[in-house]
PDB file of C-alpha atoms in Angstrom:
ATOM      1  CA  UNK A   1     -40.826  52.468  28.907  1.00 41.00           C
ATOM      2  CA  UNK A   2     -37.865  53.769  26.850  1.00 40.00           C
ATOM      3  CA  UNK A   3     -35.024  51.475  29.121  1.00 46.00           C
ATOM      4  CA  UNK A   4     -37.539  48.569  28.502  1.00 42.00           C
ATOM      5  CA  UNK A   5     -36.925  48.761  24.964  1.00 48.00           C
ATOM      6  CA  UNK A   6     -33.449  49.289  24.585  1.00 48.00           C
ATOM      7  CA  UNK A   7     -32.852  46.358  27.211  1.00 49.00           C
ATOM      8  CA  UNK A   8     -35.162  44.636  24.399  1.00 45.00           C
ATOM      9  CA  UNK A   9     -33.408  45.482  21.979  1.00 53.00           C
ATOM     10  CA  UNK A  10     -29.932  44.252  23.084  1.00 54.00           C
ATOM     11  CA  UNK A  11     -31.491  40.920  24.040  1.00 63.00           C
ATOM     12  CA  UNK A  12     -32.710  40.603  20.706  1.00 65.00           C
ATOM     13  CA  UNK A  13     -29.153  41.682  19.191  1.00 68.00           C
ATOM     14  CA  UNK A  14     -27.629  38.884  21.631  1.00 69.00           C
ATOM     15  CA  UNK A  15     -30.136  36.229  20.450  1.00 74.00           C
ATOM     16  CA  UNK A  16     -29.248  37.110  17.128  1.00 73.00           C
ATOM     17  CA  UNK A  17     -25.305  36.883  17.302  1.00 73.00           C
ATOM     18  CA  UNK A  18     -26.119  33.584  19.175  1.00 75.00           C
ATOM     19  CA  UNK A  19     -27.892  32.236  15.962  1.00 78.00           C
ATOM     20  CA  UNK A  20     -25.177  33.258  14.047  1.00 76.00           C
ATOM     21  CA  UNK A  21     -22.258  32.095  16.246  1.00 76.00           C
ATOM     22  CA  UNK A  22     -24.241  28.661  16.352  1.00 78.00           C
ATOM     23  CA  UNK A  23     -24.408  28.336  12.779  1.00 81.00           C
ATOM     24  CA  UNK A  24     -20.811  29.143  12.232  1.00 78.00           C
ATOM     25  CA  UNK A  25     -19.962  26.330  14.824  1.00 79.00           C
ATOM     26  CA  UNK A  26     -22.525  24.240  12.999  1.00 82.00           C
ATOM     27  CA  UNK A  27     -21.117  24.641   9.519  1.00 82.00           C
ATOM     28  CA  UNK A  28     -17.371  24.881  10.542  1.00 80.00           C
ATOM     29  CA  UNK A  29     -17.847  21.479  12.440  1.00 83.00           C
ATOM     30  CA  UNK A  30     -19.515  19.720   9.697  1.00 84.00           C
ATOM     31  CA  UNK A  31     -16.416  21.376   6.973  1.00 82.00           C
ATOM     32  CA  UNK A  32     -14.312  19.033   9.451  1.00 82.00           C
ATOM     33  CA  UNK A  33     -16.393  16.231   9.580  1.00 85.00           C
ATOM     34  CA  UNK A  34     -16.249  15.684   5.912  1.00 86.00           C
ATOM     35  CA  UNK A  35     -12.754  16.238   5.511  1.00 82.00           C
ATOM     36  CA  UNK A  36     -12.102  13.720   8.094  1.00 84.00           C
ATOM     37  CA  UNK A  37     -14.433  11.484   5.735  1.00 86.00           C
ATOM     38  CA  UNK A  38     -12.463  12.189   2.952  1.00 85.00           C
ATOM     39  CA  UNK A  39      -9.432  11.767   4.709  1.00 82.00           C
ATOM     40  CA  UNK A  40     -10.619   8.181   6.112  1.00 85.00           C
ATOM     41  CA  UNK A  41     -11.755   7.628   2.316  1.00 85.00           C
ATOM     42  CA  UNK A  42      -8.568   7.869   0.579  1.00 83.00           C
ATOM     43  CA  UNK A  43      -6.732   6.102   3.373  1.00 83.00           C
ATOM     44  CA  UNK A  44      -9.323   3.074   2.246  1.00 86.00           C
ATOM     45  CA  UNK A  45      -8.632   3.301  -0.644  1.00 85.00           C
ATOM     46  CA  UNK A  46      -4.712   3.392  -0.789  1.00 82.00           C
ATOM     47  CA  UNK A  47      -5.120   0.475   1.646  1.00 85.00           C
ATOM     48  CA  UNK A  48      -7.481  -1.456  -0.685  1.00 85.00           C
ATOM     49  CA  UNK A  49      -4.559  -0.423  -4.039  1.00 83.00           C
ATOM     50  CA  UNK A  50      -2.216  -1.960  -1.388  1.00 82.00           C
ATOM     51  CA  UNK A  51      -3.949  -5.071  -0.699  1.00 85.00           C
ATOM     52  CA  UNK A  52      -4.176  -5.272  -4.530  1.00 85.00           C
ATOM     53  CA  UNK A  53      -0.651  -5.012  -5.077  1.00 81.00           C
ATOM     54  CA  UNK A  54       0.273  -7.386  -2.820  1.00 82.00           C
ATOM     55  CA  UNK A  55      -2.386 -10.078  -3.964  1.00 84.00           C
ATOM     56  CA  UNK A  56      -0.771  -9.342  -7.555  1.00 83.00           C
ATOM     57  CA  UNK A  57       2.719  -9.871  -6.420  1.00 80.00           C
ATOM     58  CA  UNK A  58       1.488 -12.702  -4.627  1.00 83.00           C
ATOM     59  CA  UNK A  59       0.099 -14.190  -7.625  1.00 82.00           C
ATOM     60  CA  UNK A  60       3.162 -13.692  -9.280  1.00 80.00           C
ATOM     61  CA  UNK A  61       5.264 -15.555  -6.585  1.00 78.00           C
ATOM     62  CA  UNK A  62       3.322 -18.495  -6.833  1.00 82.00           C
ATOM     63  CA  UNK A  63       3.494 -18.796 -10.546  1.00 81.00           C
ATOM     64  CA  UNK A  64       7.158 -18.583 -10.519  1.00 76.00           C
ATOM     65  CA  UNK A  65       7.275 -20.597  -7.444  1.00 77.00           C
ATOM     66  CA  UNK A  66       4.903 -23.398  -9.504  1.00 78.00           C
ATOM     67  CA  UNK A  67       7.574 -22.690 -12.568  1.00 75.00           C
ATOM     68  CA  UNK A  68      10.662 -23.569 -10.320  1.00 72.00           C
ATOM     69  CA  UNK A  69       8.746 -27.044  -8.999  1.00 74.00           C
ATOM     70  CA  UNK A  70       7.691 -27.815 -12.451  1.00 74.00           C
ATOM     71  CA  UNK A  71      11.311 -27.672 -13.989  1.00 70.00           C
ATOM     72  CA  UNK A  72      12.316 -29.669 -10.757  1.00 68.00           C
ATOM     73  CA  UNK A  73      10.438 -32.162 -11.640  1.00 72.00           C
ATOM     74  CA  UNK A  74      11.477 -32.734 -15.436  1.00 70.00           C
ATOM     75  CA  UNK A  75      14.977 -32.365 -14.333  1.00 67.00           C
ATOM     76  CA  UNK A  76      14.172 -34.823 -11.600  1.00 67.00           C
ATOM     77  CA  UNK A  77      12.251 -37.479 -14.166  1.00 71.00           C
ATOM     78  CA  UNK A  78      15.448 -36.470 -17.097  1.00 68.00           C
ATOM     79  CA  UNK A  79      17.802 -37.915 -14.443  1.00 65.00           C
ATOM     80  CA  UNK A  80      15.857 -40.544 -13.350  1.00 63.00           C
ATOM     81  CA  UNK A  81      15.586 -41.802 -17.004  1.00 66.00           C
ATOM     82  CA  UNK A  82      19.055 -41.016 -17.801  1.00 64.00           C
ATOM     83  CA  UNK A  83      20.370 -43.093 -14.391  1.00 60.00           C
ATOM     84  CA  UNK A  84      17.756 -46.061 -15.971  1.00 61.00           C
ATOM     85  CA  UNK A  85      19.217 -45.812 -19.317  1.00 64.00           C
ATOM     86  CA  UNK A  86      23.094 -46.244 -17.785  1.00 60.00           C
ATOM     87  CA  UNK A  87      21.723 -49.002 -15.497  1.00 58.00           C
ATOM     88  CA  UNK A  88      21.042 -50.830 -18.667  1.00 61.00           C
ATOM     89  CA  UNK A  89      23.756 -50.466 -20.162  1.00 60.00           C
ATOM     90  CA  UNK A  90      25.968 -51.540 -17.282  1.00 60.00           C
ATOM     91  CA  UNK A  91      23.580 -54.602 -17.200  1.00 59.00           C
ATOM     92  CA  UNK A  92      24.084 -55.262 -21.010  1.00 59.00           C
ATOM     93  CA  UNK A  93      27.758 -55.306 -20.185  1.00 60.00           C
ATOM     94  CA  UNK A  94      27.521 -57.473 -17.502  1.00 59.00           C
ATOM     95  CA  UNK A  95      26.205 -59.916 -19.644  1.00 57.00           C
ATOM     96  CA  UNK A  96      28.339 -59.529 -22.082  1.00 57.00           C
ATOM     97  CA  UNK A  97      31.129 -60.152 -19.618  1.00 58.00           C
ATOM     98  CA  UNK A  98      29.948 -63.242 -18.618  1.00 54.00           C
ATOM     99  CA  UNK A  99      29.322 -64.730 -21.459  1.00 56.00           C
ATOM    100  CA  UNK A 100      32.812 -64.033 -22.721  1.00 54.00           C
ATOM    101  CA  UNK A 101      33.911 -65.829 -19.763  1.00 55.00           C
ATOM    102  CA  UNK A 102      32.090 -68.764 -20.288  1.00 53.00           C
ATOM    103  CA  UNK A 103      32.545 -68.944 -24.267  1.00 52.00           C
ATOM    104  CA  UNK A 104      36.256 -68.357 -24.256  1.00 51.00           C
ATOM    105  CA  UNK A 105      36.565 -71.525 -25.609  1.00 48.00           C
ATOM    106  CA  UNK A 106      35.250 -70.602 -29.103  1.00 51.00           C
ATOM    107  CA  UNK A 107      36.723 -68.448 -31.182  1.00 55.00           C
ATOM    108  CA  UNK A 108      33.408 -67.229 -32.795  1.00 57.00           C
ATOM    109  CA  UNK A 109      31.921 -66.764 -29.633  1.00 51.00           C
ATOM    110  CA  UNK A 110      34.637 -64.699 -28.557  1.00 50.00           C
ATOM    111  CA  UNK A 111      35.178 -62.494 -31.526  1.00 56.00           C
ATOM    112  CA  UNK A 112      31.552 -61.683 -31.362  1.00 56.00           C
ATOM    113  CA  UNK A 113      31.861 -61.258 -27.520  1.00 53.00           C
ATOM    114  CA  UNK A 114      34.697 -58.901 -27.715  1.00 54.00           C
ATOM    115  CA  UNK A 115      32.568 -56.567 -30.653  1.00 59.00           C
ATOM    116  CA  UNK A 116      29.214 -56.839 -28.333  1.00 56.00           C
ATOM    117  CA  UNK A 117      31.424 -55.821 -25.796  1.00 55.00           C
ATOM    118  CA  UNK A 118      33.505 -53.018 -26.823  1.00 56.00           C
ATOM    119  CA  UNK A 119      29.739 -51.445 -28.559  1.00 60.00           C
ATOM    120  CA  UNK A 120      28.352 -51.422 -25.300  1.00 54.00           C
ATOM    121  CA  UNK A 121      31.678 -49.912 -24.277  1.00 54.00           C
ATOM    122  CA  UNK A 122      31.581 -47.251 -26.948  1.00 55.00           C
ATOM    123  CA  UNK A 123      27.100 -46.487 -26.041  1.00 57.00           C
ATOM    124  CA  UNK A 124      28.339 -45.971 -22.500  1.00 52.00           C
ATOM    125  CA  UNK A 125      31.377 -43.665 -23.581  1.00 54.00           C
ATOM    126  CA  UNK A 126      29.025 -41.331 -25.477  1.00 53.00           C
ATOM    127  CA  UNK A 127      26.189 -41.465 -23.119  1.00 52.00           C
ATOM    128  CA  UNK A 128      27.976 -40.510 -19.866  1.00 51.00           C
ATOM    129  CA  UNK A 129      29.494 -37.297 -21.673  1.00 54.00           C
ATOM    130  CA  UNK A 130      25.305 -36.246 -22.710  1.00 51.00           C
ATOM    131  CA  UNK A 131      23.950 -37.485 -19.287  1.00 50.00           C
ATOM    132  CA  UNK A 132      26.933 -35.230 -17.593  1.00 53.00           C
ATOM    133  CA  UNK A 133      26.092 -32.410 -20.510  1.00 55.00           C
ATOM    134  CA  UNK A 134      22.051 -32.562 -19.721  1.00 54.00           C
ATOM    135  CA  UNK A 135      22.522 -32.556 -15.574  1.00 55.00           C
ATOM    136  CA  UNK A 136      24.838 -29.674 -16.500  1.00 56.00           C
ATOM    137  CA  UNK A 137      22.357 -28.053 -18.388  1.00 58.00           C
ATOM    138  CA  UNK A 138      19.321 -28.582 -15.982  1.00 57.00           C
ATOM    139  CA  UNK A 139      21.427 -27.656 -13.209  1.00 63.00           C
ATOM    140  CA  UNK A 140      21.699 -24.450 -14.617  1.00 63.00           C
ATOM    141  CA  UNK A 141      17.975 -23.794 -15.421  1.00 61.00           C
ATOM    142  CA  UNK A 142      17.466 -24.438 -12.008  1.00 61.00           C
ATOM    143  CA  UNK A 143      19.865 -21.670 -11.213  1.00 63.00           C
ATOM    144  CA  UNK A 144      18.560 -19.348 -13.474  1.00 66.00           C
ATOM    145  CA  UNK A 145      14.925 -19.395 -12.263  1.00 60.00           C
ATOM    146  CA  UNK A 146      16.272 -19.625  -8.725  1.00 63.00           C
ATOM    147  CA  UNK A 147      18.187 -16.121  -9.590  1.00 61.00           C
ATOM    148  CA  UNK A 148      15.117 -15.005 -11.528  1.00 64.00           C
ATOM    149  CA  UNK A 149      13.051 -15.631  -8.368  1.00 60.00           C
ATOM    150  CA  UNK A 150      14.985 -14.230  -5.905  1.00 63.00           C
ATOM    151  CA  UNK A 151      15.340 -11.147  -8.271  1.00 66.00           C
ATOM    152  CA  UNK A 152      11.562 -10.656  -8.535  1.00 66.00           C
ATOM    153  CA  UNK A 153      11.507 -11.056  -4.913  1.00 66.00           C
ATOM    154  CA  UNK A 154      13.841  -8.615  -4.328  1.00 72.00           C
ATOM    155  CA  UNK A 155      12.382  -5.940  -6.553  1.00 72.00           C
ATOM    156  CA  UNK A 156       9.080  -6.517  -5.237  1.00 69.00           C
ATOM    157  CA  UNK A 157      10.024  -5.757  -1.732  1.00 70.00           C
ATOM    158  CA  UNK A 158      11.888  -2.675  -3.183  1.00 75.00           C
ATOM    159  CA  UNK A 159       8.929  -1.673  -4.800  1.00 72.00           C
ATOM    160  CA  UNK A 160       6.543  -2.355  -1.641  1.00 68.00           C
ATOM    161  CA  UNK A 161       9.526  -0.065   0.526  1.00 75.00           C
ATOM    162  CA  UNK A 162       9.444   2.320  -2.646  1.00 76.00           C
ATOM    163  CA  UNK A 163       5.347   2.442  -2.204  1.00 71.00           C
ATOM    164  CA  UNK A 164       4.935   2.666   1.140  1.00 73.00           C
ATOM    165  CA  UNK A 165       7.314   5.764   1.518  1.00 77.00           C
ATOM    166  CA  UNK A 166       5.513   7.471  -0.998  1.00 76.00           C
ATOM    167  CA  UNK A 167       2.280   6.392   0.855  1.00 74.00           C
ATOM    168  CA  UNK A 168       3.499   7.849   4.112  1.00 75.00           C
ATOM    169  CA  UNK A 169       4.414  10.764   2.427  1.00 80.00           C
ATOM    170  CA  UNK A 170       1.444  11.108   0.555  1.00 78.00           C
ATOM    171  CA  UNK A 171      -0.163  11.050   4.245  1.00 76.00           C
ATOM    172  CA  UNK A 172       1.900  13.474   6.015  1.00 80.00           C
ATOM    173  CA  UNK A 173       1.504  15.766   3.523  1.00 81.00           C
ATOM    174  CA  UNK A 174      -2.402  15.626   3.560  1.00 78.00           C
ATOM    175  CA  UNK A 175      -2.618  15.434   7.351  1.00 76.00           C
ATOM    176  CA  UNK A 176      -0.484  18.824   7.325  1.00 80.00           C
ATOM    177  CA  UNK A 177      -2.516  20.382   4.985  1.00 81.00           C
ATOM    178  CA  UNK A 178      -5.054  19.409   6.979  1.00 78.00           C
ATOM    179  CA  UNK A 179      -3.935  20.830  10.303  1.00 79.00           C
ATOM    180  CA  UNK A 180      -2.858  23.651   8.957  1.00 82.00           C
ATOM    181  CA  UNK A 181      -6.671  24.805   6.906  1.00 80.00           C
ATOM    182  CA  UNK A 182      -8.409  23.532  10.405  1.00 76.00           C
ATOM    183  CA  UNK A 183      -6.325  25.888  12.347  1.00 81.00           C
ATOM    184  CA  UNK A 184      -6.466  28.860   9.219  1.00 83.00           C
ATOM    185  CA  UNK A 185     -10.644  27.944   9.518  1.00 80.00           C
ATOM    186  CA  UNK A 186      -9.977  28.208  13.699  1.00 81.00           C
ATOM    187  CA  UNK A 187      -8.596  31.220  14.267  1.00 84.00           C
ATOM    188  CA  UNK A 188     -10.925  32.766  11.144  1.00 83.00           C
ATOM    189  CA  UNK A 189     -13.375  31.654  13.395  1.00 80.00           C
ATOM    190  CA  UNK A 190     -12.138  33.313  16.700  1.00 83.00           C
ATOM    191  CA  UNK A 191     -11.285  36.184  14.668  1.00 85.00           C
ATOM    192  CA  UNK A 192     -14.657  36.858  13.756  1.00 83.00           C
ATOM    193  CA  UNK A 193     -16.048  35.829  17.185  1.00 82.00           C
ATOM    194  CA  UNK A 194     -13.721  39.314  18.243  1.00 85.00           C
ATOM    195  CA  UNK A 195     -15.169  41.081  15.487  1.00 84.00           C
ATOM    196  CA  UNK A 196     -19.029  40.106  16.263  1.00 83.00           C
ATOM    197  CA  UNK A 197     -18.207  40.876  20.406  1.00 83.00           C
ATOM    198  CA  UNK A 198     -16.213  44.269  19.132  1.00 86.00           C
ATOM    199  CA  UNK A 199     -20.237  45.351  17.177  1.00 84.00           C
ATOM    200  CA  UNK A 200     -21.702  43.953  20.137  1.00 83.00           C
ATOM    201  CA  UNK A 201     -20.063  46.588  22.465  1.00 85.00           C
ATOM    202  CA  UNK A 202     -20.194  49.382  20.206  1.00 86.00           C
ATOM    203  CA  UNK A 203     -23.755  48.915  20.044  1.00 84.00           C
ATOM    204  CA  UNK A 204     -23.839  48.908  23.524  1.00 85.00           C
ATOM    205  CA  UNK A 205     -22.024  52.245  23.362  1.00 86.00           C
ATOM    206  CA  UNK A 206     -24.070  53.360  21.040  1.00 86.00           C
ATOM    207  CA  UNK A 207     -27.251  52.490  22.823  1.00 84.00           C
ATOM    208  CA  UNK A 208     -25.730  53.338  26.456  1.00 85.00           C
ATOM    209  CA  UNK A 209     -25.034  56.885  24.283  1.00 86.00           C
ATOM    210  CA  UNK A 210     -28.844  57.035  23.365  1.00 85.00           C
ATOM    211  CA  UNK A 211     -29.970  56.975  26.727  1.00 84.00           C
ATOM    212  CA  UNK A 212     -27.712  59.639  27.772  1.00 86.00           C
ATOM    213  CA  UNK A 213     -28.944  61.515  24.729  1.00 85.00           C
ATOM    214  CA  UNK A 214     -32.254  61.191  26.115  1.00 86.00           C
ATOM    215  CA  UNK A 215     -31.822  61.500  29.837  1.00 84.00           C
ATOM    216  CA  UNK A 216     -29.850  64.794  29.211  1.00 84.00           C
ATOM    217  CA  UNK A 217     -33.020  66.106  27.184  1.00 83.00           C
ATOM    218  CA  UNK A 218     -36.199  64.955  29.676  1.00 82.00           C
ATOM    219  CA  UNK A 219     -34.026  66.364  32.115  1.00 82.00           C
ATOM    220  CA  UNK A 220     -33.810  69.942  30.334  1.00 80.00           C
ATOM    221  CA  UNK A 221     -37.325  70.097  29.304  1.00 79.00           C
ATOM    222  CA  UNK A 222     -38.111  69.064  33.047  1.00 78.00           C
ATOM    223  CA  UNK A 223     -36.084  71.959  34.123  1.00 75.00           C
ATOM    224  CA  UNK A 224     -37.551  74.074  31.200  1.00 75.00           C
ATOM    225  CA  UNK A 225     -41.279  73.015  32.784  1.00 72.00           C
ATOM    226  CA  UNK A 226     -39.880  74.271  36.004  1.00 71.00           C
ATOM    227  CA  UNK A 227     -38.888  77.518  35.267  1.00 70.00           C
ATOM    228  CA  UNK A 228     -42.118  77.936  33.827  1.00 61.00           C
TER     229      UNK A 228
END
């Protein structure tokens, strides 16, 4: 009856550590699920500020990109009017040519020829110096917002390289820290696994000690009954 109970007993002791050791597990396994949530949380979200970033640069590109096009075209229509204004001048002068060639014979004619002439001589004189200044001047708009551009572009990509490295590091340094609590929480875990089996054998000393206790005294108060 008595090695009934203490075989009880340590089966009870067992199905208690069990308990315990399965709702350690339990709660150590769910610490790590929701740090792995966590983890796959902020990686969202530094994707997501990435994605923002980029549609914001974007953005950015195409309004300079719409800026260089749009100063394209005035410089393309300024020359275009410019070339149309020459044009008529060299047609004015034409005329005048010709009909200095077929007045000559009038003195009037020609006097007012030569004077119509050398006007249209002087317009074209002044306006090839401003066509040449403009072109000059649009040319180096152009140039400018070209440079501008290709500045922007190029601190934007230093800025993404700039990002990302911080990123990455940013990661590293949160997967380590990671690692390194789940293998602190892992062997805190097997540590106390050794400690729960260490009380589990000294109870079974103890108890193994018990029974000795009490074989030791039936058997002197059997021997005491048989002396009597």
């Amino acid at each position: 009856m008595f090695s009934w109970n203490d075989n009880f007993n340590g089966s009870e002791n067992a199905i208690y550590i069990y308990i315990y050791l399965y709702i350690y597990i339990y709660i150590y396994r769910e610490r790590e699920r929701e740090r792995e949530r966590e983890r796959e949380n902020r990686r969202e979200r530094e994707r997501e500020e990435r994605e923002e970033r980029e549609r914001e640069r974007e953005s950015e590109r195409r309004e300079e990109r719409a800026l260089v096009r749009s100063r394209a075209f005035s410089s393309l229509c300024c020359s275009l009017l410019s070339l149309f204004s020459l044009s008529r001048l060299l047609s004015l002068l034409s005329l005048s040519l010709l009909s200095l060639l077929s007045l000559s014979l009038s003195p009037c004619f020609l006097a007012l020829s030569l004077a119509l002439s050398l006007s249209l001589s002087l317009s074209l004189s002044l306006s090839l110096p401003l066509l040449s200044s403009s072109t000059d001047i649009q040319t180096e708009q152009q140039q400018t917002a070209t440079y501008r551009y290709d500045d922007n572009n190029r601190q934007t990509r230093q800025t993404d390289i700039t990002d990302n490295r911080h990123i990455a590091r940013q990661t590293e340094q949160t997967d380590r820290q990671t690692t390194e609590e789940s293998e602190r929480d892992e062997r805190e875990t097997e540590r106390e696994r050794e400690r729960e089996r260490e009380r589990e054998r000294e109870r079974e000393r103890e108890t193994e000690r018990e029974r000795e206790r009490q074989r030791k005294e039936r058997e002197r108060e059997r021997d005491t009954i048989v002396n009597i």
